[in-house]
mmCIF file with all atom_site columns, C-alpha atoms in Angstrom:
data_model
loop_
_atom_site.group_PDB
_atom_site.id
_atom_site.type_symbol
_atom_site.label_atom_id
_atom_site.label_alt_id
_atom_site.label_comp_id
_atom_site.label_asym_id
_atom_site.label_entity_id
_atom_site.label_seq_id
_atom_site.pdbx_PDB_ins_code
_atom_site.Cartn_x
_atom_site.Cartn_y
_atom_site.Cartn_z
_atom_site.occupancy
_atom_site.B_iso_or_equiv
_atom_site.pdbx_formal_charge
_atom_site.auth_seq_id
_atom_site.auth_comp_id
_atom_site.auth_asym_id
_atom_site.auth_atom_id
_atom_site.pdbx_PDB_model_num
ATOM 1   C CA . UNK A 1 1   ? 16.487 91.401 17.737  1.00 0.00 ? 34  UNK A CA 1
ATOM 2   C CA . UNK A 1 2   ? 17.160 90.021 14.082  1.00 0.00 ? 35  UNK A CA 1
ATOM 3   C CA . UNK A 1 3   ? 17.648 92.893 11.604  1.00 0.00 ? 36  UNK A CA 1
ATOM 4   C CA . UNK A 1 4   ? 15.652 93.074 8.629   1.00 0.00 ? 37  UNK A CA 1
ATOM 5   C CA . UNK A 1 5   ? 18.320 91.398 6.370   1.00 0.00 ? 38  UNK A CA 1
ATOM 6   C CA . UNK A 1 6   ? 18.605 88.687 8.796   1.00 0.00 ? 39  UNK A CA 1
ATOM 7   C CA . UNK A 1 7   ? 14.859 88.444 8.794   1.00 0.00 ? 40  UNK A CA 1
ATOM 8   C CA . UNK A 1 8   ? 14.764 88.066 5.074   1.00 0.00 ? 41  UNK A CA 1
ATOM 9   C CA . UNK A 1 9   ? 17.484 85.572 5.186   1.00 0.00 ? 42  UNK A CA 1
ATOM 10  C CA . UNK A 1 10  ? 15.781 83.262 7.805   1.00 0.00 ? 43  UNK A CA 1
ATOM 11  C CA . UNK A 1 11  ? 12.280 83.646 5.507   1.00 0.00 ? 44  UNK A CA 1
ATOM 12  C CA . UNK A 1 12  ? 14.271 82.656 2.352   1.00 0.00 ? 45  UNK A CA 1
ATOM 13  C CA . UNK A 1 13  ? 15.663 79.825 4.198   1.00 0.00 ? 46  UNK A CA 1
ATOM 14  C CA . UNK A 1 14  ? 12.493 78.704 5.593   1.00 0.00 ? 47  UNK A CA 1
ATOM 15  C CA . UNK A 1 15  ? 10.739 78.652 2.202   1.00 0.00 ? 48  UNK A CA 1
ATOM 16  C CA . UNK A 1 16  ? 13.472 76.598 0.530   1.00 0.00 ? 49  UNK A CA 1
ATOM 17  C CA . UNK A 1 17  ? 13.190 74.044 3.587   1.00 0.00 ? 50  UNK A CA 1
ATOM 18  C CA . UNK A 1 18  ? 9.553  73.983 3.115   1.00 0.00 ? 51  UNK A CA 1
ATOM 19  C CA . UNK A 1 19  ? 9.933  73.203 -0.526  1.00 0.00 ? 52  UNK A CA 1
ATOM 20  C CA . UNK A 1 20  ? 12.493 70.571 0.043   1.00 0.00 ? 53  UNK A CA 1
ATOM 21  C CA . UNK A 1 21  ? 10.552 68.757 2.828   1.00 0.00 ? 54  UNK A CA 1
ATOM 22  C CA . UNK A 1 22  ? 7.300  68.881 0.694   1.00 0.00 ? 55  UNK A CA 1
ATOM 23  C CA . UNK A 1 23  ? 9.254  67.434 -2.407  1.00 0.00 ? 56  UNK A CA 1
ATOM 24  C CA . UNK A 1 24  ? 11.068 64.818 -0.448  1.00 0.00 ? 57  UNK A CA 1
ATOM 25  C CA . UNK A 1 25  ? 10.939 61.486 -2.361  1.00 0.00 ? 58  UNK A CA 1
ATOM 26  C CA . UNK A 1 26  ? 9.737  58.443 -1.087  1.00 0.00 ? 59  UNK A CA 1
ATOM 27  C CA . UNK A 1 27  ? 10.794 54.904 -1.664  1.00 0.00 ? 60  UNK A CA 1
ATOM 28  C CA . UNK A 1 28  ? 8.579  52.034 -2.097  1.00 0.00 ? 61  UNK A CA 1
ATOM 29  C CA . UNK A 1 29  ? 10.202 48.608 -1.867  1.00 0.00 ? 62  UNK A CA 1
ATOM 30  C CA . UNK A 1 30  ? 8.726  45.316 -3.097  1.00 0.00 ? 63  UNK A CA 1
ATOM 31  C CA . UNK A 1 31  ? 10.933 43.273 -0.853  1.00 0.00 ? 64  UNK A CA 1
ATOM 32  C CA . UNK A 1 32  ? 8.805  42.851 2.482   1.00 0.00 ? 65  UNK A CA 1
ATOM 33  C CA . UNK A 1 33  ? 5.200  42.810 1.009   1.00 0.00 ? 66  UNK A CA 1
ATOM 34  C CA . UNK A 1 34  ? 3.071  43.104 -2.248  1.00 0.00 ? 67  UNK A CA 1
ATOM 35  C CA . UNK A 1 35  ? 4.696  44.477 -5.405  1.00 0.00 ? 68  UNK A CA 1
ATOM 36  C CA . UNK A 1 36  ? 4.113  48.192 -5.798  1.00 0.00 ? 69  UNK A CA 1
ATOM 37  C CA . UNK A 1 37  ? 1.887  49.416 -8.641  1.00 0.00 ? 70  UNK A CA 1
ATOM 38  C CA . UNK A 1 38  ? 3.686  51.297 -11.672 1.00 0.00 ? 71  UNK A CA 1
ATOM 39  C CA . UNK A 1 39  ? 4.755  54.421 -10.315 1.00 0.00 ? 72  UNK A CA 1
ATOM 40  C CA . UNK A 1 40  ? 3.065  57.415 -11.427 1.00 0.00 ? 73  UNK A CA 1
ATOM 41  C CA . UNK A 1 41  ? 4.482  60.464 -12.763 1.00 0.00 ? 74  UNK A CA 1
ATOM 42  C CA . UNK A 1 42  ? 5.820  62.398 -9.866  1.00 0.00 ? 75  UNK A CA 1
ATOM 43  C CA . UNK A 1 43  ? 5.608  66.259 -9.926  1.00 0.00 ? 76  UNK A CA 1
ATOM 44  C CA . UNK A 1 44  ? 9.143  67.811 -9.176  1.00 0.00 ? 77  UNK A CA 1
ATOM 45  C CA . UNK A 1 45  ? 9.273  71.457 -8.153  1.00 0.00 ? 78  UNK A CA 1
ATOM 46  C CA . UNK A 1 46  ? 11.047 73.768 -10.310 1.00 0.00 ? 79  UNK A CA 1
ATOM 47  C CA . UNK A 1 47  ? 14.783 74.041 -9.226  1.00 0.00 ? 80  UNK A CA 1
ATOM 48  C CA . UNK A 1 48  ? 15.907 76.912 -6.821  1.00 0.00 ? 81  UNK A CA 1
ATOM 49  C CA . UNK A 1 49  ? 18.177 78.835 -8.903  1.00 0.00 ? 82  UNK A CA 1
ATOM 50  C CA . UNK A 1 50  ? 18.699 81.926 -7.053  1.00 0.00 ? 83  UNK A CA 1
ATOM 51  C CA . UNK A 1 51  ? 19.973 82.228 -3.335  1.00 0.00 ? 84  UNK A CA 1
ATOM 52  C CA . UNK A 1 52  ? 19.820 85.561 -1.426  1.00 0.00 ? 85  UNK A CA 1
ATOM 53  C CA . UNK A 1 53  ? 23.086 87.494 -1.370  1.00 0.00 ? 86  UNK A CA 1
ATOM 54  C CA . UNK A 1 54  ? 25.170 86.908 1.619   1.00 0.00 ? 87  UNK A CA 1
ATOM 55  C CA . UNK A 1 55  ? 23.363 83.486 2.556   1.00 0.00 ? 88  UNK A CA 1
ATOM 56  C CA . UNK A 1 56  ? 26.027 81.714 4.499   1.00 0.00 ? 89  UNK A CA 1
ATOM 57  C CA . UNK A 1 57  ? 26.659 78.104 3.047   1.00 0.00 ? 90  UNK A CA 1
ATOM 58  C CA . UNK A 1 58  ? 23.765 77.976 0.661   1.00 0.00 ? 91  UNK A CA 1
ATOM 59  C CA . UNK A 1 59  ? 24.338 76.715 -2.666  1.00 0.00 ? 92  UNK A CA 1
ATOM 60  C CA . UNK A 1 60  ? 21.957 76.884 -5.814  1.00 0.00 ? 93  UNK A CA 1
ATOM 61  C CA . UNK A 1 61  ? 20.399 73.747 -7.016  1.00 0.00 ? 94  UNK A CA 1
ATOM 62  C CA . UNK A 1 62  ? 21.467 73.217 -10.560 1.00 0.00 ? 95  UNK A CA 1
ATOM 63  C CA . UNK A 1 63  ? 19.868 71.009 -13.422 1.00 0.00 ? 96  UNK A CA 1
ATOM 64  C CA . UNK A 1 64  ? 16.790 69.931 -14.808 1.00 0.00 ? 97  UNK A CA 1
ATOM 65  C CA . UNK A 1 65  ? 13.789 67.836 -13.332 1.00 0.00 ? 98  UNK A CA 1
ATOM 66  C CA . UNK A 1 66  ? 14.547 63.871 -13.910 1.00 0.00 ? 99  UNK A CA 1
ATOM 67  C CA . UNK A 1 67  ? 13.435 60.905 -12.372 1.00 0.00 ? 100 UNK A CA 1
ATOM 68  C CA . UNK A 1 68  ? 15.911 58.397 -11.120 1.00 0.00 ? 101 UNK A CA 1
ATOM 69  C CA . UNK A 1 69  ? 14.684 54.538 -10.941 1.00 0.00 ? 102 UNK A CA 1
ATOM 70  C CA . UNK A 1 70  ? 16.518 51.867 -9.516  1.00 0.00 ? 103 UNK A CA 1
ATOM 71  C CA . UNK A 1 71  ? 15.761 48.280 -10.057 1.00 0.00 ? 104 UNK A CA 1
ATOM 72  C CA . UNK A 1 72  ? 17.227 45.813 -7.853  1.00 0.00 ? 105 UNK A CA 1
ATOM 73  C CA . UNK A 1 73  ? 17.988 42.081 -9.434  1.00 0.00 ? 106 UNK A CA 1
ATOM 74  C CA . UNK A 1 74  ? 18.360 38.769 -7.704  1.00 0.00 ? 107 UNK A CA 1
ATOM 75  C CA . UNK A 1 75  ? 20.778 36.172 -9.163  1.00 0.00 ? 108 UNK A CA 1
ATOM 76  C CA . UNK A 1 76  ? 19.518 33.132 -7.181  1.00 0.00 ? 109 UNK A CA 1
ATOM 77  C CA . UNK A 1 77  ? 16.877 31.158 -8.537  1.00 0.00 ? 110 UNK A CA 1
ATOM 78  C CA . UNK A 1 78  ? 14.167 30.048 -6.050  1.00 0.00 ? 111 UNK A CA 1
ATOM 79  C CA . UNK A 1 79  ? 13.859 26.695 -8.036  1.00 0.00 ? 112 UNK A CA 1
ATOM 80  C CA . UNK A 1 80  ? 17.376 25.715 -7.280  1.00 0.00 ? 113 UNK A CA 1
ATOM 81  C CA . UNK A 1 81  ? 18.524 26.382 -10.873 1.00 0.00 ? 114 UNK A CA 1
ATOM 82  C CA . UNK A 1 82  ? 22.094 27.665 -11.304 1.00 0.00 ? 115 UNK A CA 1
ATOM 83  C CA . UNK A 1 83  ? 22.331 31.506 -10.478 1.00 0.00 ? 116 UNK A CA 1
ATOM 84  C CA . UNK A 1 84  ? 22.082 34.169 -13.108 1.00 0.00 ? 117 UNK A CA 1
ATOM 85  C CA . UNK A 1 85  ? 25.868 34.614 -14.333 1.00 0.00 ? 118 UNK A CA 1
ATOM 86  C CA . UNK A 1 86  ? 27.505 38.234 -15.259 1.00 0.00 ? 119 UNK A CA 1
ATOM 87  C CA . UNK A 1 87  ? 27.049 37.200 -18.995 1.00 0.00 ? 120 UNK A CA 1
ATOM 88  C CA . UNK A 1 88  ? 23.353 36.480 -18.750 1.00 0.00 ? 121 UNK A CA 1
ATOM 89  C CA . UNK A 1 89  ? 22.604 39.674 -16.719 1.00 0.00 ? 122 UNK A CA 1
ATOM 90  C CA . UNK A 1 90  ? 24.489 41.734 -19.127 1.00 0.00 ? 123 UNK A CA 1
ATOM 91  C CA . UNK A 1 91  ? 22.880 40.143 -22.277 1.00 0.00 ? 124 UNK A CA 1
ATOM 92  C CA . UNK A 1 92  ? 19.445 40.452 -20.582 1.00 0.00 ? 125 UNK A CA 1
ATOM 93  C CA . UNK A 1 93  ? 20.535 44.487 -20.161 1.00 0.00 ? 126 UNK A CA 1
ATOM 94  C CA . UNK A 1 94  ? 21.508 44.905 -23.821 1.00 0.00 ? 127 UNK A CA 1
ATOM 95  C CA . UNK A 1 95  ? 18.307 43.069 -25.148 1.00 0.00 ? 128 UNK A CA 1
ATOM 96  C CA . UNK A 1 96  ? 15.883 44.319 -22.745 1.00 0.00 ? 129 UNK A CA 1
ATOM 97  C CA . UNK A 1 97  ? 16.920 47.687 -21.383 1.00 0.00 ? 130 UNK A CA 1
ATOM 98  C CA . UNK A 1 98  ? 19.190 49.407 -23.623 1.00 0.00 ? 131 UNK A CA 1
ATOM 99  C CA . UNK A 1 99  ? 16.543 49.527 -26.406 1.00 0.00 ? 132 UNK A CA 1
ATOM 100 C CA . UNK A 1 100 ? 14.040 51.579 -24.325 1.00 0.00 ? 133 UNK A CA 1
ATOM 101 C CA . UNK A 1 101 ? 16.902 53.482 -22.424 1.00 0.00 ? 134 UNK A CA 1
ATOM 102 C CA . UNK A 1 102 ? 19.658 54.234 -25.284 1.00 0.00 ? 135 UNK A CA 1
ATOM 103 C CA . UNK A 1 103 ? 20.964 57.348 -23.481 1.00 0.00 ? 136 UNK A CA 1
ATOM 104 C CA . UNK A 1 104 ? 22.791 55.556 -20.742 1.00 0.00 ? 137 UNK A CA 1
ATOM 105 C CA . UNK A 1 105 ? 22.384 53.495 -17.562 1.00 0.00 ? 138 UNK A CA 1
ATOM 106 C CA . UNK A 1 106 ? 24.426 52.253 -14.588 1.00 0.00 ? 139 UNK A CA 1
ATOM 107 C CA . UNK A 1 107 ? 24.935 48.789 -13.394 1.00 0.00 ? 140 UNK A CA 1
ATOM 108 C CA . UNK A 1 108 ? 26.391 47.843 -10.102 1.00 0.00 ? 141 UNK A CA 1
ATOM 109 C CA . UNK A 1 109 ? 27.235 44.672 -8.158  1.00 0.00 ? 142 UNK A CA 1
ATOM 110 C CA . UNK A 1 110 ? 25.471 44.175 -5.132  1.00 0.00 ? 143 UNK A CA 1
ATOM 111 C CA . UNK A 1 111 ? 24.934 41.624 -2.405  1.00 0.00 ? 144 UNK A CA 1
ATOM 112 C CA . UNK A 1 112 ? 21.282 41.804 -0.924  1.00 0.00 ? 145 UNK A CA 1
ATOM 113 C CA . UNK A 1 113 ? 18.866 40.203 1.625   1.00 0.00 ? 146 UNK A CA 1
ATOM 114 C CA . UNK A 1 114 ? 15.194 40.094 1.270   1.00 0.00 ? 147 UNK A CA 1
ATOM 115 C CA . UNK A 1 115 ? 12.182 38.001 2.752   1.00 0.00 ? 148 UNK A CA 1
ATOM 116 C CA . UNK A 1 116 ? 10.981 35.560 0.360   1.00 0.00 ? 149 UNK A CA 1
ATOM 117 C CA . UNK A 1 117 ? 7.214  34.729 0.065   1.00 0.00 ? 150 UNK A CA 1
ATOM 118 C CA . UNK A 1 118 ? 7.716  31.808 2.845   1.00 0.00 ? 151 UNK A CA 1
ATOM 119 C CA . UNK A 1 119 ? 9.201  34.097 5.297   1.00 0.00 ? 152 UNK A CA 1
ATOM 120 C CA . UNK A 1 120 ? 12.918 33.044 4.964   1.00 0.00 ? 153 UNK A CA 1
ATOM 121 C CA . UNK A 1 121 ? 15.485 35.536 4.991   1.00 0.00 ? 154 UNK A CA 1
ATOM 122 C CA . UNK A 1 122 ? 17.403 35.082 1.536   1.00 0.00 ? 155 UNK A CA 1
ATOM 123 C CA . UNK A 1 123 ? 20.956 36.745 0.880   1.00 0.00 ? 156 UNK A CA 1
ATOM 124 C CA . UNK A 1 124 ? 22.325 36.811 -2.557  1.00 0.00 ? 157 UNK A CA 1
ATOM 125 C CA . UNK A 1 125 ? 24.392 38.479 -5.378  1.00 0.00 ? 158 UNK A CA 1
ATOM 126 C CA . UNK A 1 126 ? 22.607 40.976 -7.073  1.00 0.00 ? 159 UNK A CA 1
ATOM 127 C CA . UNK A 1 127 ? 22.329 43.915 -9.451  1.00 0.00 ? 160 UNK A CA 1
ATOM 128 C CA . UNK A 1 128 ? 21.352 47.442 -9.088  1.00 0.00 ? 161 UNK A CA 1
ATOM 129 C CA . UNK A 1 129 ? 20.342 49.032 -12.312 1.00 0.00 ? 162 UNK A CA 1
ATOM 130 C CA . UNK A 1 130 ? 19.976 52.920 -12.236 1.00 0.00 ? 163 UNK A CA 1
ATOM 131 C CA . UNK A 1 131 ? 17.822 54.539 -14.950 1.00 0.00 ? 164 UNK A CA 1
ATOM 132 C CA . UNK A 1 132 ? 17.708 58.157 -15.173 1.00 0.00 ? 165 UNK A CA 1
ATOM 133 C CA . UNK A 1 133 ? 15.426 60.176 -17.448 1.00 0.00 ? 166 UNK A CA 1
ATOM 134 C CA . UNK A 1 134 ? 13.729 63.283 -17.811 1.00 0.00 ? 167 UNK A CA 1
ATOM 135 C CA . UNK A 1 135 ? 10.589 63.900 -15.546 1.00 0.00 ? 168 UNK A CA 1
ATOM 136 C CA . UNK A 1 136 ? 8.368  64.640 -18.491 1.00 0.00 ? 169 UNK A CA 1
ATOM 137 C CA . UNK A 1 137 ? 8.912  61.185 -19.829 1.00 0.00 ? 170 UNK A CA 1
ATOM 138 C CA . UNK A 1 138 ? 8.165  59.287 -16.624 1.00 0.00 ? 171 UNK A CA 1
ATOM 139 C CA . UNK A 1 139 ? 4.406  58.245 -17.846 1.00 0.00 ? 172 UNK A CA 1
ATOM 140 C CA . UNK A 1 140 ? 6.001  56.992 -21.226 1.00 0.00 ? 173 UNK A CA 1
ATOM 141 C CA . UNK A 1 141 ? 9.079  55.125 -19.483 1.00 0.00 ? 174 UNK A CA 1
ATOM 142 C CA . UNK A 1 142 ? 6.704  53.718 -16.511 1.00 0.00 ? 175 UNK A CA 1
ATOM 143 C CA . UNK A 1 143 ? 5.374  50.800 -18.783 1.00 0.00 ? 176 UNK A CA 1
ATOM 144 C CA . UNK A 1 144 ? 8.780  50.090 -20.327 1.00 0.00 ? 177 UNK A CA 1
ATOM 145 C CA . UNK A 1 145 ? 10.231 49.711 -16.985 1.00 0.00 ? 178 UNK A CA 1
ATOM 146 C CA . UNK A 1 146 ? 7.321  47.404 -16.060 1.00 0.00 ? 179 UNK A CA 1
ATOM 147 C CA . UNK A 1 147 ? 8.180  45.117 -19.089 1.00 0.00 ? 180 UNK A CA 1
ATOM 148 C CA . UNK A 1 148 ? 11.751 45.130 -17.872 1.00 0.00 ? 181 UNK A CA 1
ATOM 149 C CA . UNK A 1 149 ? 10.660 43.903 -14.367 1.00 0.00 ? 182 UNK A CA 1
ATOM 150 C CA . UNK A 1 150 ? 8.367  40.979 -15.723 1.00 0.00 ? 183 UNK A CA 1
ATOM 151 C CA . UNK A 1 151 ? 10.669 39.910 -18.453 1.00 0.00 ? 184 UNK A CA 1
ATOM 152 C CA . UNK A 1 152 ? 13.531 39.209 -15.724 1.00 0.00 ? 185 UNK A CA 1
ATOM 153 C CA . UNK A 1 153 ? 11.049 37.353 -13.352 1.00 0.00 ? 186 UNK A CA 1
ATOM 154 C CA . UNK A 1 154 ? 9.831  35.141 -16.123 1.00 0.00 ? 187 UNK A CA 1
ATOM 155 C CA . UNK A 1 155 ? 13.396 34.594 -17.714 1.00 0.00 ? 188 UNK A CA 1
ATOM 156 C CA . UNK A 1 156 ? 14.963 33.812 -14.274 1.00 0.00 ? 189 UNK A CA 1
ATOM 157 C CA . UNK A 1 157 ? 11.974 32.575 -11.860 1.00 0.00 ? 190 UNK A CA 1
ATOM 158 C CA . UNK A 1 158 ? 12.270 35.460 -9.670  1.00 0.00 ? 191 UNK A CA 1
ATOM 159 C CA . UNK A 1 159 ? 9.420  36.360 -7.153  1.00 0.00 ? 192 UNK A CA 1
ATOM 160 C CA . UNK A 1 160 ? 10.365 40.194 -7.616  1.00 0.00 ? 193 UNK A CA 1
ATOM 161 C CA . UNK A 1 161 ? 12.541 42.660 -9.228  1.00 0.00 ? 194 UNK A CA 1
ATOM 162 C CA . UNK A 1 162 ? 12.441 45.891 -6.529  1.00 0.00 ? 195 UNK A CA 1
ATOM 163 C CA . UNK A 1 163 ? 11.860 49.378 -7.740  1.00 0.00 ? 196 UNK A CA 1
ATOM 164 C CA . UNK A 1 164 ? 12.417 52.613 -6.625  1.00 0.00 ? 197 UNK A CA 1
ATOM 165 C CA . UNK A 1 165 ? 11.742 55.763 -7.996  1.00 0.00 ? 198 UNK A CA 1
ATOM 166 C CA . UNK A 1 166 ? 12.833 59.399 -6.770  1.00 0.00 ? 199 UNK A CA 1
ATOM 167 C CA . UNK A 1 167 ? 12.554 62.824 -8.448  1.00 0.00 ? 200 UNK A CA 1
ATOM 168 C CA . UNK A 1 168 ? 16.036 64.432 -8.741  1.00 0.00 ? 201 UNK A CA 1
ATOM 169 C CA . UNK A 1 169 ? 17.772 67.161 -10.559 1.00 0.00 ? 202 UNK A CA 1
ATOM 170 C CA . UNK A 1 170 ? 20.451 66.160 -13.198 1.00 0.00 ? 203 UNK A CA 1
ATOM 171 C CA . UNK A 1 171 ? 22.794 68.372 -15.138 1.00 0.00 ? 204 UNK A CA 1
ATOM 172 C CA . UNK A 1 172 ? 25.269 66.915 -17.848 1.00 0.00 ? 205 UNK A CA 1
#
């Protein structure tokens, strides 16, 4: 039979698990179907900042509510034109992304695959752009992100730029 202290710890662990389950992010990809609508601001629960004394292996969450948006840019042109170069992509970032996200961003090289509108599996070099911003700014940042996606599609003849939004905690 659990002691009263053990029951309290189990109840606290259950509450934390429930919050984490309800707040689990969902990801949407534009690679296998119609493009997603602009993401609505996501409510992010307040961070759990205290852990019951004596909880084994438990750690306190740190940071403030943020949204992490990842954009996936292909480099091959469907019309058979030359691939987007590193220089072209970084110039695009400098011109179209940095003004709206001057506090920072991350660009990673990638290799990806996706099914195009004709059903063909395409494999290509790609870029993953990560943007991190306060959750309180999600509504204002959403349209900026959609303009970035549209500008890249138009400039480089792409069918889509995939977008993933996830609530997270960040501390700097």
